[in-house]
Coordinates of C-alpha atoms and ligand atoms in Angstrom, one line a residue:
M273 CA 85.3 149.5 51.5
A274 CA 86.2 148.6 55.1
P275 CA 87.6 145.1 55.4
N276 CA 85.1 142.7 56.9
K277 CA 87.4 139.8 57.8
F278 CA 89.6 139.9 60.9
D279 CA 91.4 137.3 63.0
Y280 CA 89.8 138.6 66.2
V281 CA 86.7 140.7 66.8
V282 CA 86.7 142.2 70.3
I283 CA 83.3 143.5 71.4
G284 CA 83.7 146.5 73.7
A285 CA 86.6 148.9 74.2
G286 CA 86.3 149.1 78.0
A287 CA 88.7 148.1 80.7
A288 CA 89.1 144.5 79.5
G289 CA 88.6 145.0 75.8
S290 CA 91.3 147.6 75.6
V291 CA 93.8 145.3 77.2
V292 CA 92.9 142.3 75.1
A293 CA 92.9 144.2 71.8
A294 CA 96.3 145.7 72.6
R295 CA 97.9 142.4 73.6
L296 CA 96.5 140.5 70.6
G297 CA 97.8 143.3 68.4
E298 CA 101.3 142.6 69.6
D299 CA 101.5 139.6 67.3
Q300 CA 102.6 141.1 63.9
G301 CA 100.2 140.4 61.1
T302 CA 97.3 139.6 63.5
R303 CA 94.2 141.7 62.5
V304 CA 92.1 142.8 65.4
L305 CA 88.9 144.8 65.2
V306 CA 87.3 146.4 68.2
L307 CA 83.6 147.3 68.1
E308 CA 82.6 149.9 70.7
A309 CA 79.0 151.1 71.1
G310 CA 79.9 154.6 72.3
P311 CA 82.1 157.5 71.1
D312 CA 85.7 158.4 71.9
D313 CA 86.9 159.6 75.2
N314 CA 88.1 163.0 74.0
S315 CA 86.8 165.2 76.8
I316 CA 88.5 167.3 79.4
Y317 CA 86.0 165.9 81.9
V318 CA 87.2 162.3 81.2
R319 CA 90.9 163.3 81.4
M320 CA 90.7 165.5 84.5
P321 CA 90.4 163.4 87.6
A322 CA 88.5 165.9 89.7
A323 CA 85.9 166.4 86.9
M324 CA 84.9 162.7 87.1
S325 CA 81.2 163.4 88.0
Y326 CA 80.6 165.1 84.7
P327 CA 80.9 162.1 82.3
L328 CA 78.4 160.4 84.5
T329 CA 75.7 162.6 83.2
D330 CA 76.9 162.7 79.6
K331 CA 74.1 160.7 77.9
R332 CA 76.2 160.0 74.8
R333 CA 78.9 158.3 76.9
T334 CA 76.9 156.3 79.3
W335 CA 74.5 153.4 79.6
E336 CA 71.9 154.1 82.2
F337 CA 70.6 150.9 83.5
E338 CA 67.8 150.5 86.0
T339 CA 68.1 147.5 88.3
G340 CA 65.4 146.1 90.5
P341 CA 62.8 146.0 91.9
E342 CA 64.9 145.0 94.9
E343 CA 62.9 142.8 97.2
A344 CA 64.9 143.4 100.4
L345 CA 64.9 147.2 99.8
D346 CA 61.1 147.5 99.7
G347 CA 61.0 147.2 95.9
R348 CA 63.4 150.1 95.2
M349 CA 65.0 150.6 91.8
I350 CA 68.7 151.5 91.6
T351 CA 70.2 153.5 88.7
H352 CA 73.4 151.9 87.4
V353 CA 75.5 154.1 85.1
R354 CA 78.2 152.4 83.0
G355 CA 80.8 153.8 80.6
K356 CA 79.9 153.7 76.9
M357 CA 83.0 155.1 75.2
L358 CA 86.6 154.3 74.5
G359 CA 87.9 153.0 77.8
G360 CA 84.4 151.9 78.9
S361 CA 83.6 152.4 82.6
G362 CA 87.3 153.0 83.1
S363 CA 86.8 156.4 81.5
L364 CA 84.3 157.6 84.0
N365 CA 85.1 155.7 87.2
G366 CA 86.5 156.9 90.5
M367 CA 90.1 155.7 89.6
V368 CA 90.5 154.2 93.1
Y369 CA 93.1 151.5 92.5
V370 CA 92.6 148.2 94.4
R371 CA 93.7 144.7 93.4
G372 CA 91.4 142.9 95.9
N373 CA 92.5 140.7 98.8
P374 CA 95.0 138.0 97.7
R375 CA 92.7 135.6 99.5
D376 CA 90.0 136.4 97.0
F377 CA 92.0 134.8 94.2
D378 CA 93.1 131.9 96.4
R379 CA 89.4 131.2 96.9
W380 CA 88.8 131.1 93.2
A381 CA 91.6 128.5 93.0
E382 CA 90.0 126.5 95.9
D383 CA 86.8 126.4 93.9
G384 CA 88.7 124.4 91.2
L385 CA 90.2 127.2 89.1
K386 CA 93.7 126.2 89.9
G387 CA 95.3 128.7 87.5
W388 CA 93.7 131.7 89.3
S389 CA 95.4 131.5 92.7
Y390 CA 97.0 134.8 93.9
A391 CA 100.4 133.4 93.0
H392 CA 99.2 133.0 89.4
C393 CA 97.5 136.4 89.2
L394 CA 100.3 138.4 90.9
P395 CA 102.6 138.4 87.8
Y396 CA 99.7 139.9 85.7
F397 CA 98.9 142.5 88.4
K398 CA 102.5 143.5 88.1
K399 CA 102.5 143.4 84.4
L400 CA 99.8 146.0 84.0
E401 CA 101.1 148.7 86.3
T402 CA 103.9 151.3 86.9
Y403 CA 103.8 151.9 90.6
D404 CA 105.1 155.4 91.4
K405 CA 107.1 154.1 94.4
G406 CA 108.9 151.6 92.2
G407 CA 108.6 147.9 91.4
N408 CA 109.3 145.1 93.9
G409 CA 108.2 141.6 94.6
Y410 CA 104.6 142.7 94.9
R411 CA 104.5 145.7 92.6
G412 CA 105.1 146.4 88.9
G413 CA 107.5 149.0 87.7
S414 CA 107.0 149.2 84.0
G415 CA 103.4 148.4 82.9
P416 CA 101.1 150.6 80.9
I417 CA 98.9 151.9 83.8
A418 CA 100.5 154.6 85.9
I419 CA 99.7 154.4 89.6
T420 CA 99.9 157.5 91.7
S421 CA 100.0 157.3 95.5
L422 CA 97.7 160.1 96.7
K423 CA 99.1 162.6 99.2
A424 CA 96.1 162.8 101.6
E425 CA 97.4 166.2 102.9
L426 CA 94.0 167.9 103.6
E427 CA 92.9 168.2 107.2
P428 CA 90.0 165.8 106.9
F429 CA 92.2 163.1 105.3
Q430 CA 94.6 163.4 108.2
A431 CA 91.7 163.2 110.6
F432 CA 90.5 160.0 108.9
L433 CA 93.9 158.4 109.2
E434 CA 94.3 159.4 112.8
A435 CA 90.8 158.4 114.0
G436 CA 91.1 155.0 112.2
Q437 CA 94.3 154.3 114.1
Q438 CA 92.7 155.4 117.4
A439 CA 90.0 152.9 116.7
G440 CA 92.6 150.1 116.4
H441 CA 93.4 149.9 112.7
R442 CA 97.0 150.0 111.7
L443 CA 98.3 152.5 109.1
N444 CA 99.1 150.6 106.0
A445 CA 101.7 151.8 103.6
D446 CA 100.6 149.6 100.6
Y447 CA 97.2 147.8 100.7
N448 CA 98.0 146.3 97.3
A449 CA 101.0 144.3 98.7
Y450 CA 101.5 142.1 101.8
R451 CA 98.5 143.3 103.9
Q452 CA 95.2 144.7 102.7
E453 CA 93.8 145.5 106.1
G454 CA 94.2 148.9 107.8
V455 CA 93.8 152.6 107.1
H456 CA 95.6 154.0 104.1
A457 CA 96.1 156.7 101.6
Y458 CA 94.6 155.4 98.3
Q459 CA 96.5 154.8 95.1
A460 CA 94.8 155.9 91.9
N461 CA 95.2 155.1 88.2
I462 CA 96.3 158.7 87.4
D463 CA 99.2 159.5 85.2
N464 CA 100.8 162.8 86.0
G465 CA 97.4 164.3 86.7
I466 CA 95.5 162.6 83.9
R467 CA 93.1 159.6 84.2
A468 CA 95.0 156.4 83.2
S469 CA 92.3 154.2 81.6
G470 CA 92.7 151.0 79.6
G471 CA 91.6 153.1 76.6
R472 CA 94.4 155.6 76.9
A473 CA 97.1 153.3 78.2
Y474 CA 96.6 150.2 76.0
L475 CA 94.2 150.7 73.1
R476 CA 95.3 154.1 71.8
P477 CA 99.0 153.2 71.5
A478 CA 98.1 149.8 70.0
M479 CA 96.0 151.4 67.3
R480 CA 99.1 153.3 66.1
K481 CA 100.7 150.1 64.9
G482 CA 98.2 149.5 62.2
N483 CA 96.8 146.0 62.8
V484 CA 94.4 147.0 65.5
S485 CA 91.3 149.0 64.3
L486 CA 88.4 150.4 66.2
Q487 CA 84.9 151.2 65.1
L488 CA 83.2 153.7 67.5
N489 CA 79.4 154.1 67.8
A490 CA 79.1 150.5 66.6
L491 CA 76.4 148.6 68.6
V492 CA 76.9 144.9 68.4
H493 CA 73.6 143.1 68.0
K494 CA 74.7 139.5 68.2
V495 CA 77.5 136.9 67.6
V496 CA 77.0 134.7 64.5
F497 CA 77.5 130.9 64.8
N498 CA 78.2 128.2 62.3
G499 CA 77.0 125.2 64.3
T500 CA 78.7 125.7 67.7
R501 CA 81.6 127.8 66.3
A502 CA 81.4 131.6 66.5
V503 CA 82.3 133.0 63.1
G504 CA 81.4 136.6 63.2
V505 CA 79.4 139.5 64.6
V506 CA 76.5 141.6 63.5
Y507 CA 76.6 145.3 64.4
E508 CA 74.8 148.5 63.8
K509 CA 76.5 151.8 62.9
D510 CA 75.0 155.0 61.5
G511 CA 71.6 153.2 61.1
A512 CA 73.1 150.5 58.9
I513 CA 73.6 146.8 59.8
H514 CA 77.0 145.2 59.1
T515 CA 78.4 141.7 59.4
V516 CA 82.1 141.1 60.1
E517 CA 83.9 137.8 60.1
A518 CA 86.2 136.6 62.9
E519 CA 88.5 133.9 61.5
R520 CA 89.9 132.9 64.8
E521 CA 87.8 134.2 67.7
V522 CA 85.1 136.6 68.9
V523 CA 86.1 138.0 72.3
L524 CA 83.2 139.5 74.3
C525 CA 84.2 142.3 76.6
G526 CA 80.9 144.2 77.0
G527 CA 80.9 144.2 80.8
A528 CA 78.7 142.6 83.5
F529 CA 75.4 143.7 82.1
N530 CA 76.0 143.7 78.3
S531 CA 78.1 140.5 78.0
P532 CA 75.3 138.2 79.2
Q533 CA 72.7 140.2 77.3
L534 CA 74.8 139.7 74.1
L535 CA 75.2 136.0 74.7
L536 CA 71.4 135.7 75.2
L537 CA 70.7 137.7 72.1
S538 CA 73.0 135.3 70.2
G539 CA 71.1 132.2 71.4
V540 CA 73.4 131.2 74.2
G541 CA 71.6 130.8 77.5
P542 CA 68.6 128.9 79.0
A543 CA 67.0 127.5 75.8
S544 CA 63.3 127.7 77.0
E545 CA 63.6 131.3 78.1
L546 CA 65.2 132.2 74.8
R547 CA 62.5 130.5 72.7
A548 CA 59.8 132.3 74.7
L549 CA 61.3 135.6 73.5
G550 CA 61.7 134.4 69.9
V551 CA 65.5 133.9 70.0
S552 CA 66.6 130.6 68.4
P553 CA 68.8 128.8 70.8
V554 CA 72.4 127.9 69.7
H555 CA 73.5 126.4 72.9
D556 CA 71.5 125.7 76.1
L557 CA 73.6 127.2 78.9
P558 CA 71.5 127.9 82.0
G559 CA 74.1 130.0 83.9
V560 CA 74.2 132.9 81.5
G561 CA 73.2 136.0 83.4
R562 CA 73.0 134.2 86.7
G563 CA 75.3 134.7 89.6
L564 CA 75.5 138.5 89.3
Q565 CA 77.1 140.3 92.2
D566 CA 77.8 143.9 93.2
H567 CA 79.2 145.9 96.1
V568 CA 76.5 147.7 98.2
A569 CA 77.5 151.1 99.5
V570 CA 76.0 153.5 102.0
S571 CA 77.3 156.9 103.3
V572 CA 77.6 157.9 106.9
K573 CA 77.7 161.7 106.8
Y574 CA 78.6 164.5 109.2
R575 CA 78.6 168.2 109.0
A576 CA 81.8 170.1 109.8
S577 CA 81.9 172.1 113.1
R578 CA 83.5 175.1 111.3
K579 CA 84.3 176.5 107.9
G580 CA 87.4 175.8 105.8
V581 CA 87.4 172.1 106.2
S582 CA 86.1 170.9 102.8
P583 CA 87.6 171.8 99.4
A584 CA 85.4 173.0 96.6
V585 CA 82.8 174.7 98.8
D586 CA 81.1 177.7 97.2
M587 CA 82.3 176.7 93.8
N588 CA 81.7 179.3 91.1
L589 CA 82.8 179.7 87.5
L590 CA 85.9 181.7 88.4
K591 CA 87.1 179.1 90.9
M592 CA 86.4 176.3 88.4
A593 CA 88.4 178.2 85.7
W594 CA 91.3 178.6 88.2
I595 CA 91.3 174.8 89.0
G596 CA 91.1 174.0 85.3
A597 CA 94.0 176.4 84.4
Q598 CA 96.2 175.0 87.2
W599 CA 95.5 171.4 86.0
M600 CA 96.0 172.2 82.4
F601 CA 99.2 174.2 82.6
L602 CA 100.9 173.1 85.8
R603 CA 99.4 169.7 86.6
R604 CA 98.7 170.6 90.1
G605 CA 95.8 171.8 92.4
L606 CA 92.5 170.2 92.9
G607 CA 92.1 169.0 89.3
I608 CA 94.8 166.3 89.6
T609 CA 93.0 164.4 92.4
N610 CA 90.0 162.1 92.3
L611 CA 89.3 163.3 96.0
W612 CA 89.0 159.7 97.2
E613 CA 92.4 160.0 98.9
V614 CA 92.0 157.8 102.0
G615 CA 90.2 154.7 103.0
S616 CA 90.4 151.5 104.9
F617 CA 89.7 147.7 104.8
F618 CA 88.6 145.9 108.0
R619 CA 86.5 143.0 109.2
S620 CA 82.9 143.7 110.2
S621 CA 83.3 141.2 113.1
D622 CA 85.8 138.7 114.5
R623 CA 83.9 136.0 112.7
M624 CA 85.4 137.2 109.4
E625 CA 88.5 135.4 108.1
Y626 CA 89.7 138.5 106.3
A627 CA 88.5 142.0 105.6
N628 CA 85.0 142.4 104.2
I629 CA 84.3 146.1 104.6
Q630 CA 85.9 148.9 102.6
H631 CA 85.8 152.6 103.4
E632 CA 85.9 155.2 100.7
F633 CA 85.9 158.8 102.0
L634 CA 85.0 162.2 100.7
P635 CA 86.0 165.3 102.6
M636 CA 82.7 167.1 101.8
L637 CA 79.0 166.7 101.7
G638 CA 77.0 166.6 98.5
E639 CA 76.8 164.0 95.8
L640 CA 79.8 163.9 93.5
M641 CA 78.1 161.5 91.3
H642 CA 75.9 163.7 89.2
G643 CA 77.9 166.6 88.0
Q644 CA 76.8 168.5 91.2
V645 CA 79.2 171.2 92.4
N646 CA 76.9 172.2 95.2
I647 CA 79.3 171.1 97.9
E648 CA 78.8 171.7 101.7
E649 CA 81.3 171.6 104.6
G650 CA 81.4 168.2 106.1
F651 CA 82.6 164.6 105.4
Q652 CA 81.3 161.2 104.5
Y653 CA 82.4 157.7 104.9
Q654 CA 81.2 155.4 102.2
V655 CA 80.8 152.0 103.8
C656 CA 81.0 149.2 101.2
L657 CA 80.2 145.6 101.7
G658 CA 83.2 143.9 100.1
R659 CA 82.3 140.2 100.0
P660 CA 78.5 140.0 99.7
R661 CA 76.8 136.6 99.3
S662 CA 73.6 137.7 97.6
R663 CA 73.5 137.1 93.9
G664 CA 71.2 138.4 91.2
R665 CA 70.6 137.9 87.5
V666 CA 70.5 139.5 84.0
N667 CA 67.6 138.5 81.8
L668 CA 66.5 139.6 78.3
R669 CA 63.3 141.7 78.2
S670 CA 63.1 141.3 74.4
A671 CA 65.1 140.2 71.4
D672 CA 65.7 143.8 70.5
P673 CA 69.4 144.6 71.2
R674 CA 68.6 148.3 71.8
Q675 CA 66.4 147.5 74.8
H676 CA 68.1 147.2 78.1
P677 CA 68.0 143.8 79.9
S678 CA 66.1 143.2 83.1
I679 CA 68.5 143.3 86.0
V680 CA 68.0 142.3 89.6
L681 CA 70.9 142.3 92.1
N682 CA 69.0 140.9 95.2
Y683 CA 70.9 143.4 97.3
L684 CA 71.0 142.5 101.0
K685 CA 68.7 139.5 100.4
D686 CA 71.1 137.2 102.2
P687 CA 70.7 137.8 106.0
E688 CA 74.5 137.5 106.5
D689 CA 75.0 140.5 104.2
R690 CA 72.6 142.5 106.3
R691 CA 74.5 141.5 109.4
D692 CA 77.9 142.4 108.0
L693 CA 76.8 145.8 106.6
I694 CA 75.0 146.7 109.9
D695 CA 78.1 145.9 111.8
G696 CA 80.2 147.8 109.3
V697 CA 78.0 150.9 109.7
R698 CA 78.1 150.8 113.5
H699 CA 81.9 150.5 113.6
T700 CA 82.2 153.4 111.1
D701 CA 80.2 155.6 113.5
E702 CA 82.5 154.5 116.4
I703 CA 85.5 155.5 114.4
I704 CA 84.0 159.0 113.8
Q705 CA 83.7 159.4 117.6
Q706 CA 87.5 159.1 118.0
R707 CA 89.6 162.1 119.1
G708 CA 91.0 162.5 115.6
W709 CA 87.7 164.0 114.5
D710 CA 87.2 166.3 117.5
R711 CA 88.6 169.4 115.6
I712 CA 86.2 168.9 112.7
R713 CA 83.2 166.8 113.7
G714 CA 79.8 168.6 113.6
D715 CA 76.4 167.2 113.7
A716 CA 75.6 163.8 112.3
I717 CA 73.2 163.9 109.3
V718 CA 71.7 160.7 110.8
P719 CA 72.3 160.9 114.6
G720 CA 73.0 157.9 116.8
L721 CA 73.5 155.2 114.1
R722 CA 75.8 153.2 116.4
N723 CA 73.1 153.1 119.1
M724 CA 70.1 152.1 116.9
D725 CA 69.0 148.5 117.1
D726 CA 69.5 146.2 114.1
R727 CA 65.9 146.8 112.8
Q728 CA 66.4 150.5 112.8
V729 CA 69.7 150.4 111.1
F730 CA 68.4 148.0 108.5
A731 CA 65.4 150.3 107.8
W732 CA 67.8 153.2 107.2
L733 CA 69.9 151.0 104.9
Q734 CA 66.8 150.0 102.9
K735 CA 66.2 153.6 102.0
N736 CA 69.7 154.9 101.7
M737 CA 72.0 152.2 100.4
G738 CA 73.2 152.3 96.8
T739 CA 75.8 150.8 94.6
Q740 CA 79.6 151.1 94.4
Y741 CA 79.1 150.4 90.7
H742 CA 80.9 147.0 90.7
P743 CA 78.6 144.5 88.9
C744 CA 80.3 141.3 88.0
S745 CA 80.0 137.4 87.9
S746 CA 77.1 137.3 85.4
C747 CA 79.0 134.9 83.1
R748 CA 80.9 133.2 85.9
M749 CA 84.1 131.3 85.3
G750 CA 83.9 127.8 86.7
L751 CA 83.6 124.0 86.3
D752 CA 80.1 123.5 87.6
D753 CA 76.8 123.3 85.6
E754 CA 75.9 127.0 86.1
A755 CA 79.4 128.2 85.1
V756 CA 79.5 130.0 81.7
V757 CA 83.2 130.0 80.8
D758 CA 86.2 127.9 81.6
E759 CA 89.6 129.0 83.2
Q760 CA 90.6 130.7 79.9
G761 CA 87.3 132.5 79.3
R762 CA 86.1 130.1 76.7
V763 CA 82.3 129.7 76.7
H764 CA 81.5 126.2 77.7
G765 CA 80.2 124.0 74.9
L766 CA 81.1 126.4 72.1
E767 CA 84.2 127.2 70.0
G768 CA 85.7 130.4 68.9
I769 CA 84.1 132.6 71.5
R770 CA 85.4 133.9 74.9
V771 CA 84.1 136.3 77.5
V772 CA 86.8 138.4 79.1
D773 CA 85.6 141.1 81.5
A774 CA 84.2 141.6 85.0
S775 CA 81.4 139.3 84.2
I776 CA 83.6 136.2 84.4
M777 CA 84.8 136.7 88.0
P778 CA 83.8 133.6 89.9
R779 CA 83.1 135.7 93.0
I780 CA 83.4 139.4 93.6
T781 CA 86.7 140.6 95.0
N782 CA 87.2 142.7 98.1
G783 CA 87.8 146.1 96.6
N784 CA 87.2 148.1 93.4
L785 CA 87.0 146.1 90.2
H786 CA 88.8 148.0 87.5
C787 CA 92.3 146.7 88.4
P788 CA 91.3 143.0 88.8
T789 CA 89.3 143.2 85.5
M790 CA 92.4 144.4 83.7
M791 CA 94.5 141.7 85.3
I792 CA 92.0 139.1 84.0
A793 CA 92.3 140.5 80.6
E794 CA 96.1 140.5 80.7
K795 CA 96.1 136.9 81.8
I796 CA 93.6 135.5 79.3
S797 CA 95.3 137.5 76.5
D798 CA 98.3 135.2 77.0
D799 CA 96.0 132.2 76.7
I800 CA 94.5 133.5 73.5
R801 CA 97.9 134.2 72.0
G802 CA 99.2 130.8 73.1
V803 CA 102.2 132.2 74.8
V804 CA 103.7 130.6 77.9
P805 CA 101.9 132.1 80.9
L806 CA 104.0 134.2 83.3
P807 CA 105.4 131.9 86.0
A808 CA 103.4 131.9 89.3
T809 CA 105.1 134.0 92.0
A810 CA 104.6 132.8 95.6
M811 CA 104.8 136.0 97.7
R812 CA 103.5 135.7 101.3
Y813 CA 100.5 137.8 102.3
A814 CA 98.9 138.5 105.6
D815 CA 95.6 136.7 105.2
Q816 CA 97.0 133.5 103.9
A817 CA 95.0 130.4 104.9
H818 CA 97.2 128.1 107.1
Ligands
LIG1150 C1 80.5 155.3 88.4 C2 81.5 154.2 88.5 C3 82.6 154.4 89.4 C4 83.5 153.4 89.5 N1 84.6 153.6 90.3 C5 85.6 152.7 90.3 C6 86.8 153.0 91.0 O1 87.0 154.0 91.6 N2 87.8 152.0 91.0 C7 87.7 150.8 90.3 O2 88.6 150.0 90.3 N3 86.5 150.5 89.7 C8 85.5 151.5 89.6 N4 84.4 151.2 88.9 C9 84.3 149.9 88.2 C10 85.1 149.7 87.0 O3 85.2 150.8 86.2 C11 84.5 148.5 86.2 O4 84.4 147.4 87.1 C12 85.4 148.1 85.0 O5 85.5 149.2 84.1 C13 84.7 146.9 84.3 O6 85.4 146.6 83.1 P1 84.7 145.8 82.0 O7 85.7 145.7 80.9 O8 84.1 144.6 82.5 O9 83.5 146.8 81.5 P2 83.5 148.3 80.9 O10 84.8 148.9 81.3 O11 82.3 148.9 81.3 O12 83.6 148.1 79.3 C14 82.5 147.5 78.6 C15 82.5 148.2 77.2 O13 81.8 147.4 76.3 C16 81.0 148.3 75.5 N5 79.8 147.6 75.0 C17 78.8 147.0 75.8 N6 77.9 146.4 75.0 C18 78.3 146.6 73.7 C19 77.7 146.3 72.5 N7 76.5 145.6 72.4 N8 78.3 146.7 71.3 C20 79.5 147.4 71.4 N9 80.1 147.7 72.6 C21 79.5 147.4 73.7 C22 80.6 149.4 76.5 O14 80.1 150.6 75.8 C23 81.9 149.6 77.2 O15 82.8 150.5 76.6 C24 83.4 152.2 88.7 C25 82.4 152.0 87.8 C26 81.4 153.1 87.7 C27 80.4 152.9 86.7

């Protein structure tokens, strides 16, 4: 019979859960169980960076949430895919590797979370990575996650970098170091042509040691409490219900939608709302599920003026087999790239203290997100609002753990968010008019964006904007009454339970979330183990408040 007592039970084998389980397992004799709702990540489509759109439609390996209706978007619903497998969303994401702006973390500290300043986070950012250009004051040289600097050699990537500079943005050699702002070639968590997820880089090696075990296809229903102390977890596997004891702690790493849902299912949340759904309250904590944030994204698209600009056009089985063979045997060709090879960070206006818009860029038209290989010649700038103010919420619909929660993001509800995104879109179209694009630029899919009035641009945004898939902050870390966890991820008012994942970010960071989520997991793992935290490292950065 499988043991049913562990020191730690970690819920979710995603970006954060993989790191936490591996670090806790470093203490000999510590028994760690990881419960993951989905299957393993054994798929060529997970491993091969260029195939990343395929896992997004693999129903076994994804959660498909519907969020909305979104009031500011005329009641639209938005589909939110999340990873449900070993590695979590890190096993299907775009692999774009961004820490965030150092200023984001200093703002967390200014809000009272003193141990989360950039100086305190930097050693943990360094700890998790092996940067291909070598370690230095800013970068790590020997961590589990391999970081590849993308080459950006294709003609449209070069045009992107050229036009950005012509529009006044400096070329930035490393946006994860001194300065975030500028145009750049992206870095990606790709290890010699293979996706480097938390699952592959942390959890799998940890499991070989014997004291970290993993149950796949195990859907956690709730955390069990004895008074205010978490003592175990109830989960479902193969149609049977199991209970497992956690002698030290339960660590909830289910991600920004599932972690608040699980707290609520376990009786932790606004007591009156829980009672109304037939859940007995364990602890009245009004902030659970509140404060949810996400990055809004919209694509500005142009056709190419001629053929031969975009890769992967006219894809057929033979071409795909060739790409696959090159990837498999030589680790080269289109298969080794995530195709998001260039981007930028800039301010939507001079009012901004630091960058609040991110560009991601694809050298082709057609949605990469749904396994589609129907690519057309052209290019698209994805304009992402990096520091939105709007906040949404996650609520239970029912006490049934198999039913998805109700989620509303309140996208663009805050008028400042509209302002910033409209400015960002206009500036994007200005960049595309620079000389650098003259050799390639064809017709705009939406002509004249930069000349439309605000009302027209907003109407276009309402219909066309989507998500960058970065939900967070639904179990916010903080000291105020609506905060859910303290500086070490401990749930306020309870013992033996922490939340460690993207849901605890006090505010969203300016950039993609996989890397900062793993940093959070590295940092809190030291707290859980009771080891001395890595000393703060005060490296200067460009946007420092004076
Ligand atoms: C399509 C897409 C593209 C993205 N692109 C990028 C990118 O290019 N760069 C980047 O930095 N970030 C990207 N992200 C975001 C990034 O992947 C996430 O922010 C990050 O993985 C969040 O980590 P997490 O640990 O909070 O949650 P996750 O990694 O999602 O892990 C949560 C895990 O918990 C499991 N779980 C949940 N509930 C239960 C339960 N009840 N029982 C058992 N297990 C449970 C889930 O199955 C999952 O495996 C992308 C995300 C998506 C979806």
